[in-house]
Amino acid sequence: MFKPSTLALAVSGVLSGTILIPSTVFAQEKTVVEDKSLEIIQVSATRRSGSVQEAPLNITALDGDLLANQNISELADVARWVPGLNITDQGGRSGSPIIVRGLNTNSSGPDSDGGTVATYINEIPVAIDMRLVDVERVEVLIGPQGTLYGAGTLGGAIRYILKAPELDYTSGEIYGDLFQNKESDSLGGEGGFIFNMPLIDDELAVRASLNIYEDPGFIDYNYVLSEPGVSLPDPDWTDSEAVNDNLTQATDANGETTTSARISVRWKPSDVFEGTLNYFYQNQDSEGRSIVHYNSLSADNGLSGLVGKYESAYRYQEPREKEDQLLSLELKADLGFAELVSATGISSFEADGQRDQTDLLIRLDYGYEEFPAFSAFTREEEEQDTFTQELRLVSKSESDFSWIVGLYYNKLELDATSKEFTPGFGQFAVDEFGGDQIRPDELEYFSVDNSEITESAIFGELAYQVTEKLNVTLGARFYKYEIEAESAVDFPLFNTVFGGAGPDDISLIFEENNAKDDGNLLKFNAKYQFTDTVMAYATVSEGYRIGGSNAIVVCPDPLPANQSGCVQADNKLYDADTTTNYELGFKSTWLKNKLHFNAAIFNVDWEDAQVSGATEVGQLPFISNAGSANAKGLEVSSRAIISDSLTAFATYAYTKAELTTDAPFLFNTDGTDGAEDGDRLPGSPEHQFSLGINYQTEVFDDKVLDINYGLTAQSDAITKVGLHDNGESLSGYALSNISAKLTADNWSTTFYVDNLFNKYAVTSVRRSNADITTANGTEIQRNYGYFINRPLTVGVKFNYKFEI
């Protein structure tokens, strides 16, 4: 079991520096080769096979050898080396924000990307941050990809391409890794195997893999309630005995265990037909949220000075288990004039988690704070089932015209429940507030949300070779979608204690809501080939994200006097949002493929941006539309072979992202202190830089030693649009990583150090620092906290391969 912590990841990132260059990657060789050249990866992002350097779009590709040899194990590692892509690693419990070209309007907390980037496993869209094991390559498409990829690609698309079973030989791989994080009390690790075997030579083969990843965590939950509903969450902090009587400690409470597996069967009975059946599984069991409260609590209370740099002050541990499954069937048939591709996918997602909910309920002013031992936690369950089908024809003729035409269908069914519990409060309400009876399960809030989303589309592209050097492509996608949703909310504890309901009664009255829309997306691309190795392109492309209905009941008029949770009528539905990207790009290869230099300038207009917020009544999460925004900037990447032993690579990105209209109601319902035209968008830096250096030499006569150094840096990022509503600026930071790898014919071993200088940096925040102020007489607010980078990590890994 192994995990290339931040450092190993960065090191791997450095090693995979090729990933930096959206067009170049070179596979590490077992022996030092004279007069080396950079390998150019073949990609299929344009739905045709071709090299990265030839593709007229901003794309970064990382091949499987690079991923394995350089410790790139997840998307956060990839983003370090892709200009224009920003992913803040927030641990495994919740999705980390994926932001492309600064397109983000929400806070920089969990899931703030809001779905502006779509992720795919081969041909099937699946929202997952998968462990990068047994992967042929990762393709990162920067910029809207709406015509070929559809909904959710406002900013771009990320494709995980799995290694296909080999039909002509048997092979296997066993690997392992052990690492020690400076702040962890135990070792972490990752390990597994990969096996490929033909069943019928050159016709039928199977490939299987298993991977287990153990991260012990590095954040301590040292203020967890010993007995919820009885223990005081805020004892006398100057009395150590009182603290020990009421609270307990959980060491390294943000660890995770992730198990992933796949099995693939490939059948190729002839040269004109091929089919592959894939099953992929990933289970991620996270122990808690990766948030610290160091220097984030009110200075007016005694707890503030007690919380250390790697400590959380949550009253409850916050575990969450997530399970992803995908069964896909991909068929390809050569029809002579065109290739027919069918991609069918059935995917499922399940999640079950718990989180501290105390601070939210205190802010609602329902009298909870009068109970000295008050605390609350939420249990959330979610299930998603998705069916996807795509059919497309890709022309194969040698004429000046080429084309792609396809049909797409996607159906998603979502069922989610949320339950809030307030231990001990029912008895307190009976004793102090004159309640009628207690409720044994202490269930304070219960919500159920069910929805069904169907999307269909016709899409295509037509390309014309105008001259030997000039190619022009036109693309379009015509789509429609429909959403059917129902939701219901109940407040069982209030109804039982004060409303005469039975001790186990739950009353749900479902409200149905529907939404639908249709539209079209267009694309124009012109590519000019100056020479065989120098190319420029111009692109205008569009992307979109479907609208929908918030699964919350509409507020009645007048509002009830008792507890309630609802949304205003004008916020029940939200519209689709769209992006239009204008881009000029340049790709070049020089000095007999020893130097690659690529650059792109872009301007993206974003209309009706979807943003997340909380309802005025009940503080329930919902989605609404803000105004328009714009992002413009420059992205550069380069790689060079300096000598037979030395390779260097670098990337740089500058992004200026800001609102272009006023959004007075972005943070509140009365329009005060709203966002304004020209306000900077949150979550990503204006400047990103990376530098990687690889030194390779022969040692011990027949072995190869690779020494790698990597530096990734970024400027400051803000947490709220324009720093309104208690937004703050997070300082920029730089991370260094180093590794040494010894390679023989069949095995390799790597020693690595991530975050070499143990840099402590705040990468994003949860909520707002406004939450640390007094709320209804309670001083301590803990739902505001800091996400931080991983501390210094030292590790060693081993890999053994065989082939028959």
PDB file of N, CA, C and O in Angstrom, residues 111-147:
ATOM      1  N   ASP A 111     -16.159  21.501  -3.342  1.00  0.00           N
ATOM      2  CA  ASP A 111     -17.052  21.436  -4.499  1.00  0.00           C
ATOM      3  C   ASP A 111     -17.369  22.801  -5.084  1.00  0.00           C
ATOM      4  O   ASP A 111     -18.424  23.011  -5.662  1.00  0.00           O
ATOM      5  N   SER A 112     -16.471  23.760  -4.931  1.00  0.00           N
ATOM      6  CA  SER A 112     -16.789  25.101  -5.397  1.00  0.00           C
ATOM      7  C   SER A 112     -16.751  25.224  -6.908  1.00  0.00           C
ATOM      8  O   SER A 112     -17.141  26.239  -7.446  1.00  0.00           O
ATOM      9  N   ASP A 113     -16.273  24.184  -7.598  1.00  0.00           N
ATOM     10  CA  ASP A 113     -16.260  24.273  -9.044  1.00  0.00           C
ATOM     11  C   ASP A 113     -17.672  24.248  -9.609  1.00  0.00           C
ATOM     12  O   ASP A 113     -17.938  24.805 -10.658  1.00  0.00           O
ATOM     13  N   GLY A 114     -18.607  23.597  -8.889  1.00  0.00           N
ATOM     14  CA  GLY A 114     -19.987  23.578  -9.331  1.00  0.00           C
ATOM     15  C   GLY A 114     -20.201  22.833 -10.635  1.00  0.00           C
ATOM     16  O   GLY A 114     -21.218  22.990 -11.283  1.00  0.00           O
ATOM     17  N   GLY A 115     -19.246  22.020 -11.058  1.00  0.00           N
ATOM     18  CA  GLY A 115     -19.449  21.224 -12.250  1.00  0.00           C
ATOM     19  C   GLY A 115     -19.068  21.921 -13.536  1.00  0.00           C
ATOM     20  O   GLY A 115     -19.729  21.710 -14.560  1.00  0.00           O
ATOM     21  N   THR A 116     -18.037  22.743 -13.556  1.00  0.00           N
ATOM     22  CA  THR A 116     -17.614  23.413 -14.783  1.00  0.00           C
ATOM     23  C   THR A 116     -16.660  22.568 -15.606  1.00  0.00           C
ATOM     24  O   THR A 116     -16.298  22.937 -16.716  1.00  0.00           O
ATOM     25  N   VAL A 117     -16.241  21.426 -15.074  1.00  0.00           N
ATOM     26  CA  VAL A 117     -15.346  20.507 -15.781  1.00  0.00           C
ATOM     27  C   VAL A 117     -15.935  19.105 -15.683  1.00  0.00           C
ATOM     28  O   VAL A 117     -16.308  18.658 -14.599  1.00  0.00           O
ATOM     29  N   ALA A 118     -16.022  18.414 -16.817  1.00  0.00           N
ATOM     30  CA  ALA A 118     -16.545  17.050 -16.830  1.00  0.00           C
ATOM     31  C   ALA A 118     -15.382  16.056 -16.850  1.00  0.00           C
ATOM     32  O   ALA A 118     -14.370  16.289 -17.505  1.00  0.00           O
ATOM     33  N   THR A 119     -15.530  14.956 -16.107  1.00  0.00           N
ATOM     34  CA  THR A 119     -14.528  13.899 -16.108  1.00  0.00           C
ATOM     35  C   THR A 119     -15.097  12.648 -16.771  1.00  0.00           C
ATOM     36  O   THR A 119     -16.287  12.335 -16.616  1.00  0.00           O
ATOM     37  N   TYR A 120     -14.249  11.941 -17.498  1.00  0.00           N
ATOM     38  CA  TYR A 120     -14.652  10.763 -18.258  1.00  0.00           C
ATOM     39  C   TYR A 120     -13.725   9.599 -17.931  1.00  0.00           C
ATOM     40  O   TYR A 120     -12.521   9.783 -17.740  1.00  0.00           O
ATOM     41  N   ILE A 121     -14.283   8.391 -17.896  1.00  0.00           N
ATOM     42  CA  ILE A 121     -13.497   7.163 -17.939  1.00  0.00           C
ATOM     43  C   ILE A 121     -13.711   6.587 -19.333  1.00  0.00           C
ATOM     44  O   ILE A 121     -14.825   6.179 -19.681  1.00  0.00           O
ATOM     45  N   ASN A 122     -12.668   6.626 -20.135  1.00  0.00           N
ATOM     46  CA  ASN A 122     -12.771   6.312 -21.564  1.00  0.00           C
ATOM     47  C   ASN A 122     -13.834   7.210 -22.212  1.00  0.00           C
ATOM     48  O   ASN A 122     -13.680   8.414 -22.231  1.00  0.00           O
ATOM     49  N   GLU A 123     -14.925   6.637 -22.658  1.00  0.00           N
ATOM     50  CA  GLU A 123     -15.940   7.418 -23.379  1.00  0.00           C
ATOM     51  C   GLU A 123     -17.120   7.834 -22.507  1.00  0.00           C
ATOM     52  O   GLU A 123     -18.011   8.546 -22.979  1.00  0.00           O
ATOM     53  N   ILE A 124     -17.130   7.430 -21.236  1.00  0.00           N
ATOM     54  CA  ILE A 124     -18.317   7.582 -20.398  1.00  0.00           C
ATOM     55  C   ILE A 124     -18.103   8.686 -19.359  1.00  0.00           C
ATOM     56  O   ILE A 124     -17.124   8.648 -18.606  1.00  0.00           O
ATOM     57  N   PRO A 125     -19.003   9.673 -19.274  1.00  0.00           N
ATOM     58  CA  PRO A 125     -18.875  10.707 -18.243  1.00  0.00           C
ATOM     59  C   PRO A 125     -19.177  10.150 -16.856  1.00  0.00           C
ATOM     60  O   PRO A 125     -20.251   9.594 -16.615  1.00  0.00           O
ATOM     61  N   VAL A 126     -18.216  10.291 -15.948  1.00  0.00           N
ATOM     62  CA  VAL A 126     -18.354   9.827 -14.562  1.00  0.00           C
ATOM     63  C   VAL A 126     -17.680  10.857 -13.664  1.00  0.00           C
ATOM     64  O   VAL A 126     -16.497  11.148 -13.844  1.00  0.00           O
ATOM     65  N   ALA A 127     -18.411  11.413 -12.727  1.00  0.00           N
ATOM     66  CA  ALA A 127     -17.844  12.425 -11.832  1.00  0.00           C
ATOM     67  C   ALA A 127     -17.038  11.727 -10.742  1.00  0.00           C
ATOM     68  O   ALA A 127     -17.586  11.312  -9.719  1.00  0.00           O
ATOM     69  N   ILE A 128     -15.735  11.592 -10.966  1.00  0.00           N
ATOM     70  CA  ILE A 128     -14.916  10.839 -10.028  1.00  0.00           C
ATOM     71  C   ILE A 128     -13.479  11.350 -10.067  1.00  0.00           C
ATOM     72  O   ILE A 128     -12.990  11.788 -11.107  1.00  0.00           O
ATOM     73  N   ASP A 129     -12.833  11.317  -8.898  1.00  0.00           N
ATOM     74  CA  ASP A 129     -11.398  11.555  -8.792  1.00  0.00           C
ATOM     75  C   ASP A 129     -10.764  10.191  -8.557  1.00  0.00           C
ATOM     76  O   ASP A 129     -10.561   9.763  -7.435  1.00  0.00           O
ATOM     77  N   MET A 130     -10.461   9.504  -9.639  1.00  0.00           N
ATOM     78  CA  MET A 130     -10.038   8.106  -9.518  1.00  0.00           C
ATOM     79  C   MET A 130      -8.538   8.009  -9.251  1.00  0.00           C
ATOM     80  O   MET A 130      -7.756   8.876  -9.637  1.00  0.00           O
ATOM     81  N   ARG A 131      -8.136   6.953  -8.562  1.00  0.00           N
ATOM     82  CA  ARG A 131      -6.724   6.643  -8.405  1.00  0.00           C
ATOM     83  C   ARG A 131      -6.162   6.304  -9.780  1.00  0.00           C
ATOM     84  O   ARG A 131      -6.751   5.521 -10.533  1.00  0.00           O
ATOM     85  N   LEU A 132      -5.039   6.889 -10.118  1.00  0.00           N
ATOM     86  CA  LEU A 132      -4.489   6.744 -11.466  1.00  0.00           C
ATOM     87  C   LEU A 132      -3.621   5.502 -11.554  1.00  0.00           C
ATOM     88  O   LEU A 132      -2.391   5.555 -11.571  1.00  0.00           O
ATOM     89  N   VAL A 133      -4.296   4.351 -11.588  1.00  0.00           N
ATOM     90  CA  VAL A 133      -3.632   3.049 -11.648  1.00  0.00           C
ATOM     91  C   VAL A 133      -4.047   2.343 -12.934  1.00  0.00           C
ATOM     92  O   VAL A 133      -5.226   2.328 -13.291  1.00  0.00           O
ATOM     93  N   ASP A 134      -3.085   1.751 -13.634  1.00  0.00           N
ATOM     94  CA  ASP A 134      -3.333   1.025 -14.873  1.00  0.00           C
ATOM     95  C   ASP A 134      -4.065   1.905 -15.890  1.00  0.00           C
ATOM     96  O   ASP A 134      -5.023   1.483 -16.538  1.00  0.00           O
ATOM     97  N   VAL A 135      -3.602   3.127 -16.006  1.00  0.00           N
ATOM     98  CA  VAL A 135      -4.188   4.095 -16.918  1.00  0.00           C
ATOM     99  C   VAL A 135      -3.246   4.310 -18.092  1.00  0.00           C
ATOM    100  O   VAL A 135      -2.047   4.526 -17.920  1.00  0.00           O
ATOM    101  N   GLU A 136      -3.771   4.232 -19.302  1.00  0.00           N
ATOM    102  CA  GLU A 136      -2.964   4.459 -20.501  1.00  0.00           C
ATOM    103  C   GLU A 136      -2.477   5.897 -20.566  1.00  0.00           C
ATOM    104  O   GLU A 136      -1.321   6.167 -20.848  1.00  0.00           O
ATOM    105  N   ARG A 137      -3.383   6.835 -20.264  1.00  0.00           N
ATOM    106  CA  ARG A 137      -3.021   8.245 -20.248  1.00  0.00           C
ATOM    107  C   ARG A 137      -4.167   9.041 -19.644  1.00  0.00           C
ATOM    108  O   ARG A 137      -5.298   8.544 -19.507  1.00  0.00           O
ATOM    109  N   VAL A 138      -3.864  10.274 -19.275  1.00  0.00           N
ATOM    110  CA  VAL A 138      -4.868  11.248 -18.851  1.00  0.00           C
ATOM    111  C   VAL A 138      -4.807  12.411 -19.824  1.00  0.00           C
ATOM    112  O   VAL A 138      -3.729  12.952 -20.088  1.00  0.00           O
ATOM    113  N   GLU A 139      -5.950  12.774 -20.374  1.00  0.00           N
ATOM    114  CA  GLU A 139      -6.033  13.901 -21.296  1.00  0.00           C
ATOM    115  C   GLU A 139      -6.787  15.039 -20.619  1.00  0.00           C
ATOM    116  O   GLU A 139      -7.910  14.847 -20.134  1.00  0.00           O
ATOM    117  N   VAL A 140      -6.183  16.218 -20.567  1.00  0.00           N
ATOM    118  CA  VAL A 140      -6.806  17.392 -19.965  1.00  0.00           C
ATOM    119  C   VAL A 140      -7.070  18.403 -21.077  1.00  0.00           C
ATOM    120  O   VAL A 140      -6.137  18.933 -21.684  1.00  0.00           O
ATOM    121  N   LEU A 141      -8.338  18.645 -21.383  1.00  0.00           N
ATOM    122  CA  LEU A 141      -8.745  19.574 -22.422  1.00  0.00           C
ATOM    123  C   LEU A 141      -9.109  20.894 -21.759  1.00  0.00           C
ATOM    124  O   LEU A 141     -10.055  20.967 -20.961  1.00  0.00           O
ATOM    125  N   ILE A 142      -8.363  21.937 -22.061  1.00  0.00           N
ATOM    126  CA  ILE A 142      -8.580  23.245 -21.463  1.00  0.00           C
ATOM    127  C   ILE A 142      -9.467  24.087 -22.384  1.00  0.00           C
ATOM    128  O   ILE A 142      -9.186  24.213 -23.577  1.00  0.00           O
ATOM    129  N   GLY A 143     -10.522  24.653 -21.818  1.00  0.00           N
ATOM    130  CA  GLY A 143     -11.455  25.458 -22.593  1.00  0.00           C
ATOM    131  C   GLY A 143     -12.752  24.702 -22.842  1.00  0.00           C
ATOM    132  O   GLY A 143     -12.799  23.465 -22.776  1.00  0.00           O
ATOM    133  N   PRO A 144     -13.867  25.406 -23.120  1.00  0.00           N
ATOM    134  CA  PRO A 144     -15.174  24.769 -23.330  1.00  0.00           C
ATOM    135  C   PRO A 144     -15.127  23.716 -24.432  1.00  0.00           C
ATOM    136  O   PRO A 144     -14.514  23.911 -25.475  1.00  0.00           O
ATOM    137  N   GLN A 145     -15.791  22.578 -24.180  1.00  0.00           N
ATOM    138  CA  GLN A 145     -15.789  21.459 -25.109  1.00  0.00           C
ATOM    139  C   GLN A 145     -17.211  21.003 -25.396  1.00  0.00           C
ATOM    140  O   GLN A 145     -17.496  19.817 -25.511  1.00  0.00           O
ATOM    141  N   GLY A 146     -18.139  21.948 -25.518  1.00  0.00           N
ATOM    142  CA  GLY A 146     -19.551  21.618 -25.569  1.00  0.00           C
ATOM    143  C   GLY A 146     -19.994  20.829 -26.782  1.00  0.00           C
ATOM    144  O   GLY A 146     -20.898  20.002 -26.693  1.00  0.00           O
ATOM    145  N   THR A 147     -19.390  21.051 -27.957  1.00  0.00           N
ATOM    146  CA  THR A 147     -19.913  20.388 -29.151  1.00  0.00           C
ATOM    147  C   THR A 147     -19.669  18.889 -29.143  1.00  0.00           C
ATOM    148  O   THR A 147     -20.545  18.096 -29.482  1.00  0.00           O
TER     149      THR A 147
END
